[in-house]
Each structure stands twice: as C-alpha cells, then as structure tokens.
C-alpha cells in the first residue's frame, strides 16, 4: 500500500510563459542565471541552433525549460540551456559572450540561411522576441532529495548531458551542493592531477570526465563498500550520500589528501599512471578507468608508507604490477565485478609496498 506520508515530500512549482525577449532582459538584469560551467554552453552545432530559430519562426512547439529559485529569489536555469542560449545568442550574442549567430542548415525556410538577427524585418524580430516558452519554476521550498532526483530524471532520459554534468547540475538542488561541486571543480584543475590524467581523451574531458575522475577518487577512498558493480550508480550514490550528509566529507582534509596522492602519482608515474606500458617501459594508450581505480586506491591506502620511496623504483614496481597475471585478469572482461575491483587495487598495493 502506498505510504501517503511520502507525498508530503512533493515540491512546489509554478508554470510561467516567458517570451524570449523577456528571458533576454531577465538574463541581462541578473534575475535569471545561465551557468555554462554546468552544461557546456554550445554542444549544439550551428545548424541545430539555426533550426531552432527556424522552428520559432514557424511557431513549432518548443519543449519547456526548468528553472530553480535560489535563496535570493534569483532563478537559475537547470534544464533547457541549449534552447535558451541558442535564441539568446541570435537575439544578442554579446549577452552570453558568444559570436554572432549566422543561420545555416535551415531546410524548411532556406531563405534564412546566411541571415543574422539584424537582417530580419522588424516584424520578424518582434515575432521571435514575443514567442513564448513555458518555464517551470521550482520553488526554493521543498524536499531537497526530491528536487535532486527530479533534475536527474529530467536529464537521464536523453543523451545531451553526460552523467557527471547531470551530477553537477543536480547538486545545486541541495543546500551545500554548490560548495561540494566547487571542490570537485577546483581539484580537477590542480596541476599534478592534470599531469597524471593527460591521457584522458579530449571528448571525455569535454563531457566532464576529469571531474568524474575526481569524484571517482573519493569514491574509491571513502565509499569502496558501496560499490556494487555499476560505476555510474556507485558514483551517484556516493555523491548523494555526501550531499545529503549521510556520509561525512571534510573538504579541507579531503582536498589535502587528494593533493598529496597526486603529487606522488605525477612525480613517480607521470602520464603513465593509468595506462598500459610497452615492453620498453613507455606508457601507451588512453587512460583506463580500471587502472585509475587500482592506482589511486593503492596509493591512497598506503600513502605514508609509499611517500618516502624512490620515484624511479615506484615506477618500475607499477610496471611490474600492471604486467602481473592477476592484475590483467582483474582489468579484462568483467572488470566491474566487485571481486575484480578489489583485486586490482590489492595487486598494485602489494607491488608498491615491496
């Protein structure tokens, strides 16, 4: 039977129709915040943005946007960034610090190709500015966990946002979430960390793969028992437990430990810390997440014992660990099983402690 008391956790929303002209003015006045650091501002191509403008002129339906009200009653866009930013760029590219949008790829109204906003007639300019879009405003009151889950569910059905981008945006639904995200973001820019993850592919970096590695580091360090074999669910659960204060996270202490670990990793293993080695001892290939877990888990667990060791010796030991049959078996097929997750950490740990 449904526990009706759980329905008391429902969140309060308002539905408002804003015109694009109003959204532009509210953004200029700082009453609506668009944060491109949470969702890459323009993952859409110029053609996709142009077709949205074409759709606006054709009066085709446009999905709603979602905003959340913060403690200062400022509205923050949490879903619909691509749609909103595309139209604002066309209306006034300086308002969002982007190049002027010149339309291309319009196939229903091909005469729009090569056109910018200033080229339009006054009536068409008004038509775009006065076109309404439904905005769902999530009030600042309401259960934090429900708001957090709401944002996840809004985005996990599609493929525009990566798992880490969804986590970053969702964190803003919870008090203190912005601070936790800023810790992750700052650590992702530490020089020794950047040196160690140089082999992370650029497409992964563009989708916040670097920030996900920071989160994964802390999950390996603090939440190993929460690992059930699904990486995404494990990272989601760890972040939710931190945000909802079910799991302690002292930002200063954790950041200090993170920096000590990566100071050692970058000095001893350089950019080969999380990738395979050739027979010559040179690292090769892209960063492998299973290797990342193994190395950061081992170094984090045994940091005081490892810190004083000669870095060239540590590198040689890591090469030997990566070549060991047990390590190779734990990073091959089925690598996400709990047993193999633990085994690869233990193998690296044993070699580095010798």
Short mmCIF file of C-alpha atoms in Angstrom, two decimals:
data_model
loop_
_atom_site.label_atom_id
_atom_site.label_comp_id
_atom_site.label_asym_id
_atom_site.label_seq_id
_atom_site.Cartn_x
_atom_site.Cartn_y
_atom_site.Cartn_z
CA UNK A 1 0.00 0.00 0.00
CA UNK A 2 1.23 3.49 -0.85
CA UNK A 3 2.61 5.38 2.13
CA UNK A 4 0.77 8.67 1.63
CA UNK A 5 3.10 10.47 4.03
CA UNK A 6 5.75 10.33 1.30
CA UNK A 7 3.56 12.53 -0.85
CA UNK A 8 4.28 15.35 1.60
CA UNK A 9 7.72 15.49 0.03
CA UNK A 10 6.26 16.89 -3.18
CA UNK A 11 7.88 20.04 -4.49
CA UNK A 12 6.18 23.31 -5.32
CA UNK A 13 6.37 24.61 -8.86
CA UNK A 14 4.94 27.48 -10.87
CA UNK A 15 4.36 27.41 -14.62
CA UNK A 16 5.03 30.70 -16.37
CA UNK A 17 5.16 31.66 -20.03
CA UNK A 18 8.16 33.91 -20.73
CA UNK A 19 8.75 35.45 -24.11
CA UNK A 20 12.30 35.13 -25.42
CA UNK A 21 12.59 38.90 -25.20
CA UNK A 22 11.70 38.73 -21.51
CA UNK A 23 14.25 35.97 -20.93
CA UNK A 24 16.91 38.10 -22.57
CA UNK A 25 16.07 41.10 -20.36
CA UNK A 26 15.92 38.97 -17.20
CA UNK A 27 19.31 37.49 -18.05
CA UNK A 28 20.80 40.93 -18.67
CA UNK A 29 19.43 42.13 -15.32
CA UNK A 30 20.82 39.11 -13.46
CA UNK A 31 17.37 37.83 -12.49
CA UNK A 32 17.90 34.61 -14.42
CA UNK A 33 21.30 32.91 -14.27
CA UNK A 34 22.64 30.73 -17.05
CA UNK A 35 25.65 28.75 -15.91
CA UNK A 36 27.58 27.27 -18.83
CA UNK A 37 30.07 25.63 -16.47
CA UNK A 38 27.41 23.07 -15.54
CA UNK A 39 26.31 22.26 -19.08
CA UNK A 40 28.66 23.02 -21.95
CA UNK A 41 27.15 26.15 -23.45
CA UNK A 42 27.06 25.08 -27.05
CA UNK A 43 27.17 21.38 -27.60
CA UNK A 44 24.65 22.06 -30.35
CA UNK A 45 26.03 22.72 -33.81
CA UNK A 46 25.31 25.96 -35.68
CA UNK A 47 22.81 24.00 -37.79
CA UNK A 48 20.94 22.78 -34.71
CA UNK A 49 20.75 26.30 -33.29
CA UNK A 50 19.64 27.64 -36.65
CA UNK A 51 16.85 25.09 -36.96
CA UNK A 52 15.58 26.12 -33.54
CA UNK A 53 15.29 29.71 -34.77
CA UNK A 54 13.53 28.37 -37.85
CA UNK A 55 11.14 26.44 -35.56
CA UNK A 56 10.43 29.60 -33.56
CA UNK A 57 9.51 31.49 -36.72
CA UNK A 58 7.32 28.59 -37.86
CA UNK A 59 5.62 28.52 -34.43
CA UNK A 60 6.53 24.87 -33.95
CA UNK A 61 6.19 23.55 -30.36
CA UNK A 62 9.25 24.07 -28.15
CA UNK A 63 9.76 21.94 -25.01
CA UNK A 64 9.58 23.78 -21.67
CA UNK A 65 12.58 24.93 -19.70
CA UNK A 66 13.13 24.38 -15.98
CA UNK A 67 14.42 26.95 -13.51
CA UNK A 68 15.08 26.70 -9.79
CA UNK A 69 14.60 29.54 -7.35
CA UNK A 70 17.59 30.09 -5.07
CA UNK A 71 17.70 31.65 -1.60
CA UNK A 72 17.96 35.15 -3.10
CA UNK A 73 14.89 34.51 -5.28
CA UNK A 74 17.11 34.52 -8.36
CA UNK A 75 16.08 31.97 -10.99
CA UNK A 76 18.72 29.56 -12.25
CA UNK A 77 18.30 27.64 -15.48
CA UNK A 78 18.79 23.92 -14.86
CA UNK A 79 17.28 22.37 -17.98
CA UNK A 80 16.87 23.86 -21.44
CA UNK A 81 20.24 25.56 -21.69
CA UNK A 82 20.77 24.70 -25.35
CA UNK A 83 17.38 26.03 -26.42
CA UNK A 84 17.55 29.19 -24.35
CA UNK A 85 21.16 30.04 -25.18
CA UNK A 86 20.62 29.48 -28.90
CA UNK A 87 17.81 32.00 -29.08
CA UNK A 88 19.61 34.50 -26.83
CA UNK A 89 22.73 34.19 -28.98
CA UNK A 90 20.68 35.01 -32.05
CA UNK A 91 18.95 37.97 -30.39
CA UNK A 92 22.05 39.43 -28.72
CA UNK A 93 25.23 37.36 -28.82
CA UNK A 94 27.05 39.81 -26.52
CA UNK A 95 24.63 38.98 -23.70
CA UNK A 96 26.12 35.49 -23.40
CA UNK A 97 29.61 36.25 -24.70
CA UNK A 98 29.35 34.21 -27.89
CA UNK A 99 29.99 35.01 -31.58
CA UNK A 100 27.09 36.33 -33.62
CA UNK A 101 24.86 33.51 -34.84
CA UNK A 102 24.52 33.42 -38.62
CA UNK A 103 21.88 30.91 -39.60
CA UNK A 104 22.73 27.85 -41.69
CA UNK A 105 21.18 24.47 -42.38
CA UNK A 106 17.58 25.71 -42.42
CA UNK A 107 15.68 23.44 -44.79
CA UNK A 108 12.03 24.48 -44.39
CA UNK A 109 12.82 28.18 -44.78
CA UNK A 110 16.10 28.10 -46.77
CA UNK A 111 15.97 31.86 -47.25
CA UNK A 112 17.06 32.13 -43.60
CA UNK A 113 20.50 30.67 -44.38
CA UNK A 114 23.18 33.33 -44.12
CA UNK A 115 20.87 35.62 -42.12
CA UNK A 116 21.67 37.22 -38.77
CA UNK A 117 19.21 38.93 -36.42
CA UNK A 118 19.90 42.44 -37.72
CA UNK A 119 18.99 41.29 -41.24
CA UNK A 120 15.41 40.45 -40.27
CA UNK A 121 12.48 42.74 -40.78
CA UNK A 122 11.05 44.49 -37.73
CA UNK A 123 8.01 42.21 -37.75
CA UNK A 124 10.15 39.05 -37.74
CA UNK A 125 12.34 40.43 -34.96
CA UNK A 126 9.23 41.05 -32.86
CA UNK A 127 7.92 37.59 -33.74
CA UNK A 128 11.00 35.92 -32.24
CA UNK A 129 11.18 38.22 -29.21
CA UNK A 130 7.49 37.75 -28.44
CA UNK A 131 7.42 33.98 -28.89
CA UNK A 132 6.55 32.42 -25.51
CA UNK A 133 8.23 29.40 -23.96
CA UNK A 134 6.79 27.59 -20.96
CA UNK A 135 9.04 27.82 -17.88
CA UNK A 136 8.59 25.50 -14.93
CA UNK A 137 9.90 27.27 -11.83
CA UNK A 138 10.87 25.03 -8.91
CA UNK A 139 10.36 26.93 -5.67
CA UNK A 140 13.16 27.09 -3.12
CA UNK A 141 11.00 25.33 -0.56
CA UNK A 142 10.51 21.59 -0.83
CA UNK A 143 12.33 18.38 -0.12
CA UNK A 144 15.95 18.60 -1.28
CA UNK A 145 16.28 14.94 -2.20
CA UNK A 146 13.13 15.09 -4.33
CA UNK A 147 14.47 18.15 -6.16
CA UNK A 148 17.80 16.38 -6.67
CA UNK A 149 16.09 13.31 -8.09
CA UNK A 150 13.82 15.45 -10.23
CA UNK A 151 16.73 17.01 -12.08
CA UNK A 152 18.36 13.61 -12.62
CA UNK A 153 15.17 12.23 -14.10
CA UNK A 154 14.70 15.24 -16.33
CA UNK A 155 18.05 14.54 -17.94
CA UNK A 156 18.78 10.83 -17.78
CA UNK A 157 16.23 10.09 -20.46
CA UNK A 158 18.32 11.82 -23.11
CA UNK A 159 21.94 11.93 -24.20
CA UNK A 160 22.70 15.64 -24.24
CA UNK A 161 24.31 15.64 -20.80
CA UNK A 162 26.95 13.28 -19.51
CA UNK A 163 26.49 11.51 -16.17
CA UNK A 164 28.89 13.96 -14.49
CA UNK A 165 27.18 17.01 -15.95
CA UNK A 166 23.89 15.71 -14.56
CA UNK A 167 25.54 15.24 -11.15
CA UNK A 168 26.97 18.76 -11.27
CA UNK A 169 23.60 20.31 -12.07
CA UNK A 170 21.69 18.09 -9.65
CA UNK A 171 24.00 19.10 -6.81
CA UNK A 172 22.54 22.61 -6.94
CA UNK A 173 19.20 21.25 -5.75
CA UNK A 174 20.71 20.51 -2.33
CA UNK A 175 21.91 23.02 0.28
CA UNK A 176 25.72 23.00 0.19
CA UNK A 177 25.78 21.25 -3.16
CA UNK A 178 27.36 24.19 -4.90
CA UNK A 179 30.26 24.10 -2.44
CA UNK A 180 30.84 20.38 -2.98
CA UNK A 181 30.80 20.86 -6.73
CA UNK A 182 33.29 23.74 -6.46
CA UNK A 183 35.66 21.43 -4.52
CA UNK A 184 35.42 18.84 -7.31
CA UNK A 185 35.91 21.52 -9.97
CA UNK A 186 38.91 23.10 -8.22
CA UNK A 187 40.66 19.76 -7.69
CA UNK A 188 40.11 18.88 -11.34
CA UNK A 189 42.28 21.89 -12.20
CA UNK A 190 45.20 21.00 -9.91
CA UNK A 191 48.39 20.77 -11.97
CA UNK A 192 49.59 17.41 -10.63
CA UNK A 193 46.19 15.87 -11.27
CA UNK A 194 46.14 17.29 -14.80
CA UNK A 195 49.61 15.89 -15.43
CA UNK A 196 48.53 12.43 -14.25
CA UNK A 197 45.39 12.33 -16.43
CA UNK A 198 46.95 13.68 -19.63
CA UNK A 199 45.87 10.50 -21.42
CA UNK A 200 42.19 11.18 -20.79
CA UNK A 201 40.69 11.60 -24.29
CA UNK A 202 39.52 15.10 -25.22
CA UNK A 203 35.88 14.01 -25.84
CA UNK A 204 35.76 12.63 -22.29
CA UNK A 205 37.26 15.84 -20.94
CA UNK A 206 34.63 17.86 -22.79
CA UNK A 207 31.92 15.85 -21.03
CA UNK A 208 33.45 16.48 -17.59
CA UNK A 209 35.37 13.22 -17.47
CA UNK A 210 38.11 14.98 -15.48
CA UNK A 211 35.65 15.98 -12.76
CA UNK A 212 34.20 12.47 -12.74
CA UNK A 213 37.69 11.12 -12.06
CA UNK A 214 37.96 13.39 -9.03
CA UNK A 215 34.64 12.07 -7.77
CA UNK A 216 35.78 8.52 -8.54
CA UNK A 217 38.94 9.10 -6.49
CA UNK A 218 36.89 9.98 -3.43
CA UNK A 219 34.51 7.08 -4.04
CA UNK A 220 37.48 4.69 -4.16
CA UNK A 221 38.88 6.24 -1.00
CA UNK A 222 35.70 6.62 1.04
CA UNK A 223 32.95 4.50 -0.46
CA UNK A 224 34.50 1.22 -1.51
CA UNK A 225 31.90 -0.75 0.41
CA UNK A 226 29.17 0.98 -1.59
CA UNK A 227 30.47 -0.46 -4.85
CA UNK A 228 28.00 -2.97 -6.31
CA UNK A 229 29.40 -3.39 -9.83
CA UNK A 230 27.72 -0.47 -11.61
CA UNK A 231 30.11 2.51 -11.83
CA UNK A 232 27.50 5.17 -12.58
CA UNK A 233 25.20 4.10 -9.76
CA UNK A 234 28.15 3.88 -7.38
CA UNK A 235 29.27 7.44 -8.14
CA UNK A 236 25.68 8.70 -7.98
CA UNK A 237 25.15 7.06 -4.59
CA UNK A 238 28.40 8.39 -3.16
CA UNK A 239 27.69 11.95 -4.28
CA UNK A 240 24.12 11.78 -2.98
CA UNK A 241 25.31 10.49 0.39
CA UNK A 242 27.77 13.38 0.67
CA UNK A 243 25.23 15.99 -0.41
CA UNK A 244 22.53 14.69 1.90
CA UNK A 245 25.08 14.40 4.75
CA UNK A 246 24.74 10.65 5.06
CA UNK A 247 28.49 10.41 4.55
CA UNK A 248 30.99 12.83 6.08
CA UNK A 249 33.18 14.88 3.74
CA UNK A 250 35.62 17.38 5.24
CA UNK A 251 36.58 19.47 2.21
CA UNK A 252 39.89 20.77 3.58
CA UNK A 253 41.12 17.39 4.80
CA UNK A 254 39.96 15.52 1.70
CA UNK A 255 41.49 18.11 -0.64
CA UNK A 256 44.80 17.93 1.21
CA UNK A 257 44.89 14.14 0.91
CA UNK A 258 43.95 14.32 -2.78
CA UNK A 259 46.83 16.71 -3.49
CA UNK A 260 49.34 14.53 -1.60
CA UNK A 261 48.26 11.48 -3.58
CA UNK A 262 48.55 13.21 -6.95
CA UNK A 263 51.82 14.92 -6.04
CA UNK A 264 53.26 11.43 -5.65
CA UNK A 265 51.49 9.93 -8.66
CA UNK A 266 52.57 12.69 -11.06
CA UNK A 267 56.17 12.60 -9.79
CA UNK A 268 56.55 8.82 -9.92
CA UNK A 269 54.33 7.74 -12.79
CA UNK A 270 53.80 10.94 -14.81
CA UNK A 271 51.18 10.49 -17.55
CA UNK A 272 51.56 6.70 -17.48
CA UNK A 273 49.90 6.22 -14.11
CA UNK A 274 46.61 4.98 -15.52
CA UNK A 275 47.50 3.39 -18.86
CA UNK A 276 49.32 0.35 -20.17
CA UNK A 277 53.09 0.11 -20.60
CA UNK A 278 55.07 -1.17 -23.56
CA UNK A 279 57.85 -3.71 -23.09
CA UNK A 280 60.25 -0.75 -23.28
CA UNK A 281 58.67 0.79 -20.18
CA UNK A 282 56.98 3.60 -22.09
CA UNK A 283 53.30 4.21 -21.39
CA UNK A 284 50.84 3.76 -24.22
CA UNK A 285 47.14 4.19 -24.95
CA UNK A 286 44.45 6.23 -23.29
CA UNK A 287 43.63 6.48 -19.61
CA UNK A 288 41.88 3.30 -18.42
CA UNK A 289 39.38 3.84 -15.57
CA UNK A 290 40.10 0.40 -14.06
CA UNK A 291 43.80 1.30 -13.89
CA UNK A 292 42.88 4.64 -12.31
CA UNK A 293 40.90 2.90 -9.55
CA UNK A 294 43.73 0.47 -8.89
CA UNK A 295 46.46 3.10 -8.59
CA UNK A 296 44.58 5.76 -6.63
CA UNK A 297 43.16 3.10 -4.30
CA UNK A 298 46.57 1.62 -3.60
CA UNK A 299 48.40 4.95 -3.19
CA UNK A 300 45.63 6.46 -1.07
CA UNK A 301 45.53 3.45 1.27
CA UNK A 302 49.29 3.29 1.78
CA UNK A 303 50.33 6.90 1.25
CA UNK A 304 52.57 7.33 4.35
CA UNK A 305 54.45 4.11 3.55
CA UNK A 306 54.89 4.96 -0.15
CA UNK A 307 55.71 8.67 0.03
CA UNK A 308 59.31 8.12 1.09
CA UNK A 309 60.18 5.65 -1.65
CA UNK A 310 62.36 6.43 -4.67
CA UNK A 311 60.12 7.51 -7.56
CA UNK A 312 62.02 5.54 -10.20
CA UNK A 313 61.63 2.41 -8.08
CA UNK A 314 57.91 3.06 -7.70
CA UNK A 315 57.51 3.42 -11.45
CA UNK A 316 59.30 0.11 -12.05
CA UNK A 317 57.08 -1.56 -9.45
CA UNK A 318 53.94 -0.19 -11.12
CA UNK A 319 55.07 -1.55 -14.50
CA UNK A 320 55.55 -4.95 -12.88
CA UNK A 321 52.13 -4.75 -11.21
CA UNK A 322 50.39 -3.91 -14.49
CA UNK A 323 52.06 -6.94 -16.12
CA UNK A 324 51.02 -9.37 -13.39
CA UNK A 325 48.53 -12.03 -14.45
CA UNK A 326 46.16 -11.26 -11.56
CA UNK A 327 46.09 -7.58 -12.48
CA UNK A 328 45.46 -8.31 -16.16
CA UNK A 329 42.67 -10.70 -15.22
CA UNK A 330 41.08 -8.08 -12.98
CA UNK A 331 41.06 -5.40 -15.70
CA UNK A 332 39.83 -7.54 -18.57
CA UNK A 333 36.30 -8.85 -19.23
CA UNK A 334 34.02 -8.40 -16.24
CA UNK A 335 36.35 -5.79 -14.73
CA UNK A 336 33.44 -4.06 -12.98
CA UNK A 337 32.72 -7.02 -10.70
CA UNK A 338 33.31 -6.36 -7.01
CA UNK A 339 35.93 -9.10 -6.75
CA UNK A 340 37.99 -7.75 -9.66
CA UNK A 341 37.61 -4.17 -8.43
CA UNK A 342 39.19 -5.16 -5.11
CA UNK A 343 41.77 -7.49 -6.66
CA UNK A 344 43.36 -4.87 -8.92
CA UNK A 345 43.78 -2.45 -6.01
CA UNK A 346 45.36 -5.19 -3.89
CA UNK A 347 47.80 -6.20 -6.66
CA UNK A 348 49.10 -2.64 -7.14
CA UNK A 349 49.28 -2.12 -3.39
CA UNK A 350 51.37 -5.27 -2.90
CA UNK A 351 53.89 -4.21 -5.55
CA UNK A 352 54.24 -0.62 -4.34
CA UNK A 353 54.85 -1.72 -0.76
CA UNK A 354 57.70 -4.10 -1.59
#
